[in-house]
Coordinates of C-alpha atoms in Angstrom, one line a residue:
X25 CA 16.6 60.5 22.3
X26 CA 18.9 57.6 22.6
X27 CA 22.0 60.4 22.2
X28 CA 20.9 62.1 25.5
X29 CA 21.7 59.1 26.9
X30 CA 25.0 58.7 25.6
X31 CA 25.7 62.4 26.9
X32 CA 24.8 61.1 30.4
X33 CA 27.2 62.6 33.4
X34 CA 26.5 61.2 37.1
X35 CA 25.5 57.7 38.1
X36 CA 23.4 56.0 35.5
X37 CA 20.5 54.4 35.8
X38 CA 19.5 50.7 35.1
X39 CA 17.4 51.7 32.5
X40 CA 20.6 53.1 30.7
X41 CA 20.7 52.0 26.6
X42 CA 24.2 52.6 26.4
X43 CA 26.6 49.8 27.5
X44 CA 29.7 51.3 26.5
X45 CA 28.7 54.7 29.1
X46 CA 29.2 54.3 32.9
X47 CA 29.3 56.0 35.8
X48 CA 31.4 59.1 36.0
X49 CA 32.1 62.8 36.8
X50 CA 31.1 61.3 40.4
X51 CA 33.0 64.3 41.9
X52 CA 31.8 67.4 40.6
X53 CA 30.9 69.8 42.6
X54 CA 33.2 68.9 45.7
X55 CA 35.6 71.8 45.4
X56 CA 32.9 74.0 46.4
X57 CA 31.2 71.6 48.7
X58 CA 27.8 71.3 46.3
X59 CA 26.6 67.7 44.6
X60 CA 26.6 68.9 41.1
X61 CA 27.0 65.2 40.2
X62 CA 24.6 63.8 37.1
X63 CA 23.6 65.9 34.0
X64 CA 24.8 66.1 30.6
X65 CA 27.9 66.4 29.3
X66 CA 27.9 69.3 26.2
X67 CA 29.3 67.7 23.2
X68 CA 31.8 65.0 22.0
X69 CA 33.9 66.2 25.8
X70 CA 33.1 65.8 29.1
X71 CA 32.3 69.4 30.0
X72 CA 29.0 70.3 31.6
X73 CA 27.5 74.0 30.2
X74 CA 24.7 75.7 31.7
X75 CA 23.7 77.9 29.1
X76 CA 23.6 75.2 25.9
X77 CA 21.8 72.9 28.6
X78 CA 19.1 75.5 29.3
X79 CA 18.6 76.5 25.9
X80 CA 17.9 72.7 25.1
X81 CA 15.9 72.1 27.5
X82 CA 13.4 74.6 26.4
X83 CA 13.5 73.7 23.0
X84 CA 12.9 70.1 23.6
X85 CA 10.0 71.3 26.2
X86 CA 8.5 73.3 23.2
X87 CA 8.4 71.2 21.5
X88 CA 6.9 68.5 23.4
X89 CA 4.2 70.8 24.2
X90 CA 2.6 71.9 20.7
X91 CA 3.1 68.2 19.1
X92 CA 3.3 65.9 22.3
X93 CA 1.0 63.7 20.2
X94 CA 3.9 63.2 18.2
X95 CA 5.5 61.4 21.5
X96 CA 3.1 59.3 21.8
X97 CA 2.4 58.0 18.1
X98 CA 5.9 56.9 18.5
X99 CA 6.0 55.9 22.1
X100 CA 8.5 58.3 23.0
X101 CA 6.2 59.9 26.3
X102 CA 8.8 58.0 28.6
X103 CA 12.0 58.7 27.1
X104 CA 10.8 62.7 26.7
X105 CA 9.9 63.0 30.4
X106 CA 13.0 61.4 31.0
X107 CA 15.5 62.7 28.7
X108 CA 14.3 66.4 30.4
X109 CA 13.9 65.1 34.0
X110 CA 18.1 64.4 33.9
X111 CA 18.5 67.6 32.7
X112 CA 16.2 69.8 35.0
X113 CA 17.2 67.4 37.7
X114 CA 21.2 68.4 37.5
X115 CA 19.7 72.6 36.5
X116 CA 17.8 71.7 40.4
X117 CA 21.5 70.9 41.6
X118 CA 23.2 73.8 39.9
X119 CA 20.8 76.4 41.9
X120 CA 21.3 75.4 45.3
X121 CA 20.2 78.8 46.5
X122 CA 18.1 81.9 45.3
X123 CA 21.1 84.0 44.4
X124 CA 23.7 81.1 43.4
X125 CA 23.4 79.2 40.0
X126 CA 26.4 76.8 38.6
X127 CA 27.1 77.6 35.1
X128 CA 30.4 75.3 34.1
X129 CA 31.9 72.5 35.2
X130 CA 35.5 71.2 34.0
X131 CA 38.2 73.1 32.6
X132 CA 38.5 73.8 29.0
X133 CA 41.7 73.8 28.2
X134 CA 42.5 70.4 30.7
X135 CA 39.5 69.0 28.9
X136 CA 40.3 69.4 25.6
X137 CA 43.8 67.6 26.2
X138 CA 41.9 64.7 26.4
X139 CA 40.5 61.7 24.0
X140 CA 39.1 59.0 25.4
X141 CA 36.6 57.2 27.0
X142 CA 34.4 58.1 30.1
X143 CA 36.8 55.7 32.6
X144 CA 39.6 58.2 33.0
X145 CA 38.0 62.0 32.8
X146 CA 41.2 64.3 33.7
X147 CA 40.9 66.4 36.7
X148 CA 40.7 68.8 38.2
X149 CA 36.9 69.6 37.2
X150 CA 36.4 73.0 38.6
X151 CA 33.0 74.3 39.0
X152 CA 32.0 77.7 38.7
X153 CA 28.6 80.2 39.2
X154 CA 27.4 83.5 39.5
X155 CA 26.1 85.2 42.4
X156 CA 24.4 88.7 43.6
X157 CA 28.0 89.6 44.0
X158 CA 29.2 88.2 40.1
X159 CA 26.1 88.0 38.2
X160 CA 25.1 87.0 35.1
X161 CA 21.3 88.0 33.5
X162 CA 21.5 86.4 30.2
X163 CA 22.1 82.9 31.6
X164 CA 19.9 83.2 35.1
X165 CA 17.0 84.2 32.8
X166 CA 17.6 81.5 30.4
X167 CA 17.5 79.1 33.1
X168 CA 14.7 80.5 34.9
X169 CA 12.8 80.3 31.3
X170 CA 14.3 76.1 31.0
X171 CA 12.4 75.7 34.5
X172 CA 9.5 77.1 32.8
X173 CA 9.0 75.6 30.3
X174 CA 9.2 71.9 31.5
X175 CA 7.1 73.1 34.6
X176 CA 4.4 73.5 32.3
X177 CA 5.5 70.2 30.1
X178 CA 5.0 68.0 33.4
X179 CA 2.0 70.2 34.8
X180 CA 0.0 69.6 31.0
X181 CA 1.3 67.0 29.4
X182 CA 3.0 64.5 31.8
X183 CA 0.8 65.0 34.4
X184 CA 3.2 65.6 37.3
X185 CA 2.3 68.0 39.7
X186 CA 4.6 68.3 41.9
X187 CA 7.7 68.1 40.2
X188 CA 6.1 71.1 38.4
X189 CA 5.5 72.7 41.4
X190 CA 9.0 72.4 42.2
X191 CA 10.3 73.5 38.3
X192 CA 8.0 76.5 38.7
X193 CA 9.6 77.3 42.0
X194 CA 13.0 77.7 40.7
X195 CA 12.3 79.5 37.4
X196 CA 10.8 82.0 39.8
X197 CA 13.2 82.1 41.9
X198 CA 16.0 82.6 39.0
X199 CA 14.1 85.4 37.4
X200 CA 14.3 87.2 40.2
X201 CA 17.8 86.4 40.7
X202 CA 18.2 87.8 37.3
X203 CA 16.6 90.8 37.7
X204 CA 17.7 92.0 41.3
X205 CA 21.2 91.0 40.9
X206 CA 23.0 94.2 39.4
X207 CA 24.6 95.1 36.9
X208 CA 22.9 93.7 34.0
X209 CA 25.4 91.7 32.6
X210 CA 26.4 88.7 30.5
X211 CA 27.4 85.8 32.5
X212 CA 30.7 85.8 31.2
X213 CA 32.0 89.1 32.8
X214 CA 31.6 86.7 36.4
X215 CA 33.2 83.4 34.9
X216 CA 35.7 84.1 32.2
X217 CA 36.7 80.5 31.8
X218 CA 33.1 80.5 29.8
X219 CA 34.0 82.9 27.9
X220 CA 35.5 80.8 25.2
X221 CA 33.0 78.4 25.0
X222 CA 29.7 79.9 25.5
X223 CA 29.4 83.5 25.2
X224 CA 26.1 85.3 24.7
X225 CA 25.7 88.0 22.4
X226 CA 23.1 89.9 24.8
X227 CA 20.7 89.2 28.1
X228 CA 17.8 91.6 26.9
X229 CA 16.2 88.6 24.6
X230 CA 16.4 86.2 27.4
X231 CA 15.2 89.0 30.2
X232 CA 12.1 88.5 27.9
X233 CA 11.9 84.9 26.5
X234 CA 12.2 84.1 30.9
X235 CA 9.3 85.8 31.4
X236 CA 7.1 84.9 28.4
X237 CA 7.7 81.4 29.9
X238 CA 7.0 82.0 33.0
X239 CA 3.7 83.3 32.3
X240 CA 2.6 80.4 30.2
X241 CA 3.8 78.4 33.1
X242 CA 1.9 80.3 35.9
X243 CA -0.6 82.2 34.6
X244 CA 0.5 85.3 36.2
X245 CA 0.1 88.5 33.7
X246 CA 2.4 90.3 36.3
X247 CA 5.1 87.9 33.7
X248 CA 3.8 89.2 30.4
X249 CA 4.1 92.9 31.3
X250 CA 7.7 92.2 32.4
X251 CA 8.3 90.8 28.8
X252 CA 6.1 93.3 27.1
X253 CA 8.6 96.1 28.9
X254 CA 11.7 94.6 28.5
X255 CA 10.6 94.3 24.7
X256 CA 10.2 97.8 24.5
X257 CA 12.7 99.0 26.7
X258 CA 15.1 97.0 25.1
X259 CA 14.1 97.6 21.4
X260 CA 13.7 94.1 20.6
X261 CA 11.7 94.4 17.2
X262 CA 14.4 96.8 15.7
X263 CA 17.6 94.9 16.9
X264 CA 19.7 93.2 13.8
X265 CA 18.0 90.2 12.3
X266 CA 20.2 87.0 13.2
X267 CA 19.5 83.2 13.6
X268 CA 18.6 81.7 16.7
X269 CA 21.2 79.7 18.6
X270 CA 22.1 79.0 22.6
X271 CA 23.4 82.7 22.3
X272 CA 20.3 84.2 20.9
X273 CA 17.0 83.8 21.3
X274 CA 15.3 86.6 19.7
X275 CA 13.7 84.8 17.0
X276 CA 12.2 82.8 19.9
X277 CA 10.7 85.5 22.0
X278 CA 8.7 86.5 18.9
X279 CA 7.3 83.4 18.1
X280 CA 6.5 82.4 21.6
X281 CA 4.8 86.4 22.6
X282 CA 2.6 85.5 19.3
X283 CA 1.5 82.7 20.9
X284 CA 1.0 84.3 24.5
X285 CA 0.5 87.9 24.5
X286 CA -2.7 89.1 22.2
X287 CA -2.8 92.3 23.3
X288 CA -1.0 93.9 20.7
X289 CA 1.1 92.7 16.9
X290 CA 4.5 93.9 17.9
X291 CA 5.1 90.0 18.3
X292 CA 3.7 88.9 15.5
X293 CA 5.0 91.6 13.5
X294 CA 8.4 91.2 14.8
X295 CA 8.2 87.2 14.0
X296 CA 7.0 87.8 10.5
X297 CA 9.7 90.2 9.5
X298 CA 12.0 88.0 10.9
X299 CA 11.1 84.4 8.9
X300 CA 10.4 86.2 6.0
X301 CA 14.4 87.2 6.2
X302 CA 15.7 84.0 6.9
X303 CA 13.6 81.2 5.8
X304 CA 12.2 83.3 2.6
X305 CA 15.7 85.8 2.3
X306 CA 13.3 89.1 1.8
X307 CA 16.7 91.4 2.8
X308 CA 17.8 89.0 5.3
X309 CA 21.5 87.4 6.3
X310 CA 20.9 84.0 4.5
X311 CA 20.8 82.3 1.2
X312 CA 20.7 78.7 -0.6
X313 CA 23.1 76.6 -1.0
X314 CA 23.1 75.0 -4.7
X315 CA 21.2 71.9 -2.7
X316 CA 19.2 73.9 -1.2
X317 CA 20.2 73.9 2.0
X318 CA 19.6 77.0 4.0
X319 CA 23.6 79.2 4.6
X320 CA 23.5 82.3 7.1
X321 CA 26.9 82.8 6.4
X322 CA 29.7 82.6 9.1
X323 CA 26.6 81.5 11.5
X324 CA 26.7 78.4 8.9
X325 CA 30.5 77.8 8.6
X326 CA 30.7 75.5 11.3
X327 CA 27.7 73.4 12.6
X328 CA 25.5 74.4 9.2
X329 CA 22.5 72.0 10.4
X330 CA 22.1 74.3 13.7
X331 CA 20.7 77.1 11.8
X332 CA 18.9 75.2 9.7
X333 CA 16.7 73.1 12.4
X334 CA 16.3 75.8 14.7
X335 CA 14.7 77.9 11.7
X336 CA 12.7 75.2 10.7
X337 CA 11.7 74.8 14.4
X338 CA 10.3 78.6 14.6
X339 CA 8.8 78.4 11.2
X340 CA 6.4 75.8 12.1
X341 CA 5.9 76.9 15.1
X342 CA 4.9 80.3 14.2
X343 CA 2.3 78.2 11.5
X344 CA 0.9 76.4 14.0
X345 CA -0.1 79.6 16.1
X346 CA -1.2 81.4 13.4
X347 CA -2.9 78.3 11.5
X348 CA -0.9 79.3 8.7
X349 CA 1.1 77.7 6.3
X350 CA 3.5 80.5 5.3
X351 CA 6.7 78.9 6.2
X352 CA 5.4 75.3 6.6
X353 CA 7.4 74.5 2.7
X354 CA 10.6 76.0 4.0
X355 CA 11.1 73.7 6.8
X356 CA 9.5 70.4 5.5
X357 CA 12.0 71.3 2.8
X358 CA 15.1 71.6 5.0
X359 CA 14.0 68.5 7.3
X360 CA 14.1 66.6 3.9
X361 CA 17.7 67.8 3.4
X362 CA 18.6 66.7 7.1
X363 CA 17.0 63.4 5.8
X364 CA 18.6 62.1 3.0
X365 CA 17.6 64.8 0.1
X366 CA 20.8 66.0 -0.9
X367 CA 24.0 65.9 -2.9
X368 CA 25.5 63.6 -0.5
X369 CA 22.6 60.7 -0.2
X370 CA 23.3 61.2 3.4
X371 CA 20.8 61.7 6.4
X372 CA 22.7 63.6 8.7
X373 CA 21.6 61.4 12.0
X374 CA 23.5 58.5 12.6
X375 CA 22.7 55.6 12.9
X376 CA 19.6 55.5 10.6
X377 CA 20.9 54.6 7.2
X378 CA 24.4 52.9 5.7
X379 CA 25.0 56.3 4.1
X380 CA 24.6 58.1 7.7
X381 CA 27.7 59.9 9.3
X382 CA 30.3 56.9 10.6
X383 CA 32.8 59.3 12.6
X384 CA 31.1 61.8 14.8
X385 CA 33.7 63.8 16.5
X386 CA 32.9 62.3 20.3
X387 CA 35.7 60.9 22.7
X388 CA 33.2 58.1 24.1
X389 CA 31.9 56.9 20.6
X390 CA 35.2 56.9 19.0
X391 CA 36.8 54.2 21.1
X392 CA 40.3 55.8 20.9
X393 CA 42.5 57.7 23.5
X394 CA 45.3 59.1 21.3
X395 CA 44.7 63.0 20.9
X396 CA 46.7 63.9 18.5
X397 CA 45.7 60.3 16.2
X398 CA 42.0 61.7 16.3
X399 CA 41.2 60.7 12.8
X400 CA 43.0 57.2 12.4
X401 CA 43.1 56.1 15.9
X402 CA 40.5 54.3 15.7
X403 CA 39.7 54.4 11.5
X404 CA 36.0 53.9 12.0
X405 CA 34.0 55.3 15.2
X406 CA 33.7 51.8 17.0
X407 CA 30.2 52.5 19.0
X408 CA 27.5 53.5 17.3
X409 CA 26.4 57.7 18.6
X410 CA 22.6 56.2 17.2
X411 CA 20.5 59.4 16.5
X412 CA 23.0 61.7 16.9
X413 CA 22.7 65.3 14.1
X414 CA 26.1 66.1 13.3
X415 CA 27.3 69.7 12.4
X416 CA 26.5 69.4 8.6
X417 CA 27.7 70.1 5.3
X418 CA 29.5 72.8 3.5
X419 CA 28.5 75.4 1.3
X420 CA 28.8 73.3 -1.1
X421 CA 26.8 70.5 0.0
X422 CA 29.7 68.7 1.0
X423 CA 29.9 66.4 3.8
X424 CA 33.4 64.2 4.4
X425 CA 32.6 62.5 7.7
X426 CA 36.4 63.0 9.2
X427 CA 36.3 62.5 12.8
X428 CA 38.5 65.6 13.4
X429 CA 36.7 67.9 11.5
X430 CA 34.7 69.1 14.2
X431 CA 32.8 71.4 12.1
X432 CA 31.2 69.2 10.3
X433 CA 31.0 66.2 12.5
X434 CA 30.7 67.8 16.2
X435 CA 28.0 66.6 17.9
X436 CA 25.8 68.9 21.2
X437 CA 23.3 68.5 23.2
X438 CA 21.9 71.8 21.5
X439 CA 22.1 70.3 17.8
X440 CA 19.4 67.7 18.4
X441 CA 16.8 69.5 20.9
X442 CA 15.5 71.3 18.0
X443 CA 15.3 67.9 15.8
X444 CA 13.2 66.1 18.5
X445 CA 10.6 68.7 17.8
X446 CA 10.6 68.4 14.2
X447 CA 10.4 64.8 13.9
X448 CA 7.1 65.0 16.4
X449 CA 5.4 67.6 14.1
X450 CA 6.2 65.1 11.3
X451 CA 4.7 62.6 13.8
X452 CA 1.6 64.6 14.7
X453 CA 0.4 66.5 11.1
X454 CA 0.6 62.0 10.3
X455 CA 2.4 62.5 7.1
X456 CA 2.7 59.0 5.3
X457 CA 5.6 60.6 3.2
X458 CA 8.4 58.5 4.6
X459 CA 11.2 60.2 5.1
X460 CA 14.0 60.6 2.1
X461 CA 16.7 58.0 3.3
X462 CA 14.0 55.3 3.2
X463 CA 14.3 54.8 -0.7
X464 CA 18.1 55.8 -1.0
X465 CA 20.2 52.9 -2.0
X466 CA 23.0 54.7 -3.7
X467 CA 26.1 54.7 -1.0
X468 CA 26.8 58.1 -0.1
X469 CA 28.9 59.7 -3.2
X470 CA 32.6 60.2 -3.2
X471 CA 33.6 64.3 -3.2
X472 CA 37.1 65.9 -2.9
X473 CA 37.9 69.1 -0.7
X474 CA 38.6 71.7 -2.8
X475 CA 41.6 73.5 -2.8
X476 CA 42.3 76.9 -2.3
X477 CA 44.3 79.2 0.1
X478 CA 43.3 79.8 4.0
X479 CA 41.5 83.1 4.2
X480 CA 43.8 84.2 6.6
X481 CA 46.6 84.1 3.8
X482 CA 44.0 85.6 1.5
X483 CA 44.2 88.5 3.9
X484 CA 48.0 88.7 3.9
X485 CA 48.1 88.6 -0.2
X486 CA 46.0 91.3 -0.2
X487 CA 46.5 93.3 2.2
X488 CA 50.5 92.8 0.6
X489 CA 49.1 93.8 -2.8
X490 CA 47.5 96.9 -1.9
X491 CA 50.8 98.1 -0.1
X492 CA 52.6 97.1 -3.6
X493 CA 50.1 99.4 -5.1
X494 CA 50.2 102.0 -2.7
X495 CA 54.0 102.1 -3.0
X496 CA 54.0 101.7 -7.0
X497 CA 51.4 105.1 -6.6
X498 CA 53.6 106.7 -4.5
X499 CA 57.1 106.1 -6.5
X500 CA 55.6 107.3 -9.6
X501 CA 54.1 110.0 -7.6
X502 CA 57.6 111.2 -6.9
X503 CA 58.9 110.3 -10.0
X504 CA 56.2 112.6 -11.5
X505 CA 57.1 116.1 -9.1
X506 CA 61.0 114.9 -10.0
X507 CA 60.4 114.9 -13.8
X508 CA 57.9 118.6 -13.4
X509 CA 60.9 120.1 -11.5
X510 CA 64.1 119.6 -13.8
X511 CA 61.2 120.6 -16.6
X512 CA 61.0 123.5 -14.5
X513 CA 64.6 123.7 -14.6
X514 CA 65.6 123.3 -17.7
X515 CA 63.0 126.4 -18.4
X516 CA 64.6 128.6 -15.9
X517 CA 67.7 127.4 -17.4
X518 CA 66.8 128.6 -21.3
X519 CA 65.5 131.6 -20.2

C-alpha cells in the first residue's frame, strides 16, 4: 500500500513513507469556495478523478472484507484503514451537500503539459461536479456504492462505528442523489472536460452494484429490491459480456448479488456465464497469450495487467461464495504471471525484485521535469514507486520498461486496488508456495519491438488497395461493353 502513499494530494501526514512527496494541491477547491484539499492523485499526474477513486475504493474494501485475515497475517490492518480513510476522507469533501458531488479536479490538457515533481503543479486546477440541475447517475451511484462498502469495512472489520455511521450516511445520501436527479445520464454529459479521461460505458450496472452495497452495509432489503429491479429493468444478465474496469462494473454486480441476494439464481447464473467467458473463453471476448497471460483484445492493448487482476479478483471471489474452486486455477495462474512466471522473468510490481519494472511512467518518481525528454531525462527513474503494478506486457509477452510508453508502464490508483485483494487471499488460504520472483535469478531477458506498419497505415493500404481493385473492375468492366459493342458493330457492319 506504500504506492497510495506516493499518490498522496493535500497536506501529509507525519506518518508519510515517502520523503521525496510533500505537501501540495493545497488550493483545490477554492475557485468554487469548497476545501477539496487531500486525496489521491489518479496516475503518474496530478489530477484527482472521482470515478477511478470510487471504483478503487470498493475494490480495495472488498477485498479487505472476505480475506481481512490476510491484513493482519501481514500486519497490513493499519496501513488498509488508512490507505481507505484518505480516500473516503477527500470522497467526504467532494459531497459537500446531498445534491452536489465533485468529480475532477485539474485540467487535462494544462496537466498533461507538465513533468515534474509535486513542488511546482501548474495551475489553474479547476474543479468540477454534478448537481440535480447537471447530473450524473453512473458516478453518484458508484460513489454512493465506495461509501458503502468501507462503511461496512470499518463497521466489521476495523471496528469504527462512527466513521461508519458517517460513510453510511453519505452513500445514502448519494443514492438518492442518483436516483432523483433526472435524466438518467452518464456523468460526462454534465462535465465534458471528463470526458476524455473517464468515461463510463453505462450507469444501469452501477444503479445496481450502489444498492447491492448499500444493503450489505445496512441491512435494509428496501436496497436489494432496488438492485433486483434495476437488474431486470435494465436487462443486466443479457447485456454484452465485457471485462470489468472503473467504466464497468457488471461482472461485479453478479458476483457481489450471489453473495447477497438468495432469493433467486439470476446472479449466480449471470456470474457463471460470465467467468466461464473470460477466465475459461467458453464464447467469450478473450484469449491466451503464448505465456499465458489472459488478452481481451483492445480492453488489453494498453494496461494488459488491468483485465487480468480484476478477473482474477471476481474469480475468487465468486469461489469463495460458492465454496467452489471453479475458477480458483485461472487466477492463481495469472497472479503467478503478475509475479515473475513469465517470458520476461519480470514481476510486474516494482520494487520487489532486480528484474522488476525500473521506469514507471510517474512525474514524481521519475525525478525529471523536461516533457518532451520523458524517456532520457532522467535515464533511470531516480525514486523508487515501491509496490507499484505497472500496465503490463504485450501480446506477446513483451515488456520494455520505457518510461514513455505509457501503456505498458502507466501506473493508477485503479491498477493496484484489485492486487491488494489478491495478495490477501494469497495471505489468508496460507499458501507456503512463495511467490515466482523469489527463485528467479536470471536478469530479466533482452527482446526487440517488432516491426511492422501502424494500423492506422494498414487502414490507408488497404482501404487504397481495394479502390485499385475496384477501379481495375471497373476499367475492364468498360473495356468489356467497348469490345461487345464494336463486335456488335462489326456484325451490323457484314450484314
Amino acid at each position: 500500500m506504500w504506492f497510495y502513499e506516493a499518490q498522496r494530494s493535500g497536506h501529509l501526514p507525519s506518518t508519510n513513507r515517502v520523503s521525496w512527496r510533500g505537501d501540495s494541491g493545497l488550493e483545490d477547491g477554492n475557485d468554487n469556495k469548497v476545501d477539496l484539499v487531500g486525496g489521491y492523485y489518479d496516475a503518474g499526474d496530478y489530477l484527482k478523478f472521482t470515478l477511478p477513486l470510487s471504483h478503487s475504493i470498493v475494490l480495495m474494501a472488498w477485498g479487505g472484507i472476505e480475506w481481512f485475515d490476510g491484513y493482519q497475517k501481514a500486519n497490513q490492518v493499519n496501513y488498509l484503514r488508512d490507505t481507505i480513510r484518505w480516500g473516503t476522507d477527500w470522497l467526504i469533501k467532494a459531497h459537500p451537500s446531498d445534491n452536489e458531488l465533485y468529480v475532477q479536479v485539474g485540467e487535462g490538457d494544462v496537466d498533461n503539459n507538465y513533468w515534474g515533481p509535486d513542488t511546482n503543479i501548474p495551475t489553474p486546477r479547476p474543479s468540477y461536479k454534478i448537481t440535480a440541475d447537471a447530473p450524473g447517475t453512473d458516478i453518484a451511484a458508484l460513489t454512493a456504492a465506495a461509501f458503502a462498502a468501507s462503511s461496512y469495512l470499518f463497521r466489521n472489520q476495523l471496528n469504527d462505528t462512527n466513521y461508519a455511521d458517517v460513510l453510511q450516511s453519505h452513500a445514502e445520501s448519494l443514492y438518492n442523489f442518483a436516483e432523483t436527479a433526472t435524466p438518467f445520464q452518464l456523468y460526462t454529459e454534465s462535465v465534458s472536460a471528463s470526458k476524455e479521461y473517464y468515461e463510463a460505458t453505462a450507469y444501469a450496472n452501477q444503479l445496481v452494484f450502489g444498492a447491492l452495497w448499500l444493503y450489505r452495509a445496512t441491512g435494509n432489503t428496501h436496497y436489494r429490491d432496488k438492485a433486483s429491479s434495476y437488474f431486470d429493468q435494465f436487462k443486466l444478465s443479457s447485456t454484452p459480456i465485457t471485462v470489468m474496469d472503473w467504466s464497468d462494473q457488471t461482472g461485479a454486480v453478479y458476483v457481489l448479488g450471489t453473495a447477497l441476494d438468495s432469493s433467486n439464481t439470476k446472479y449466480k447464473d449471470a456470474a457463471k456465464k460470465y467467468l466461464d467467458a473470460i477466465a475459461l473463453g467458453k464464447n467469450g471476448p478473450c484469449s491466451f497469450t503464448n505465456g499465458g497471460l489472459l488478452w481481451c483484445g483492445d480492453e488489453s492493448d494498453v494496461n494488459s495487467l488491468v483485465p487480468v487482476q480484476n478477473t482474477a479478483l471476481l474469480a475468487l471471489l465468486y469461489d469463495k461464495i460458492t465454496s467452489g474452486t471453479d475458477y480458483t486455477d485461472f487466477a492463481t495462474g495469472q497472479i503467478k504471471y503478475i509475479l515473475g512466471d513469465n517470458r520476461m522473468l519480470t514481476p510486474y510490481v516494482c520494487g520487489v525484485h532486480m528484474n522488476s519494472p525500473h521506469n514507471p511512467h510517474h512525474a514524481g518518481a521519475s525525478g525529471g521535469s523536461d516533457i518532451n525528454n520523458i524517456e532520457t531525462s532522467p535515464t533511470e527513474e531516480k525514486y523508487l514507486l515501491y509496490g507499484a503494478i505497472v500496465g503490463g506486457p504485450d501480446k506477446e509477452d513483451k515488456f520494455y520498461d520505457e518510461r514513455n510508453d505509457w501503456a505498458q508502464t502507466e501506473v493508477a490508483l485503479d491498477y493496484n486496488a484489485p492486487f491488494l485483494g489478491l495478495i490477501a487471499r494469497q495471505l489468508s488460504v496460507d499458501t507456503s508456495e512463495d511467490p515466482p520472483y523469489v527463485s528467479i535469478t536470471e536478469p530479466r531477458p533482452y527482446v526487440s519491438r517488432t516491426t511492422g506498419l501502424e494500423k492506422w497505415l494498414i487502414a490507408v493500404i488497404v482501404i487504397v488497395i481495394v479502390f485499385v481493385l475496384a477501379g481495375l473492375g471497373y476499367f475492364c468492366w468498360c473495356k468489356r461493353r467497348a469490345i461487345a459493342s464494336w463486335r456488335a458493330s462489326r456484325k451490323a457492319v457484314a450484314v
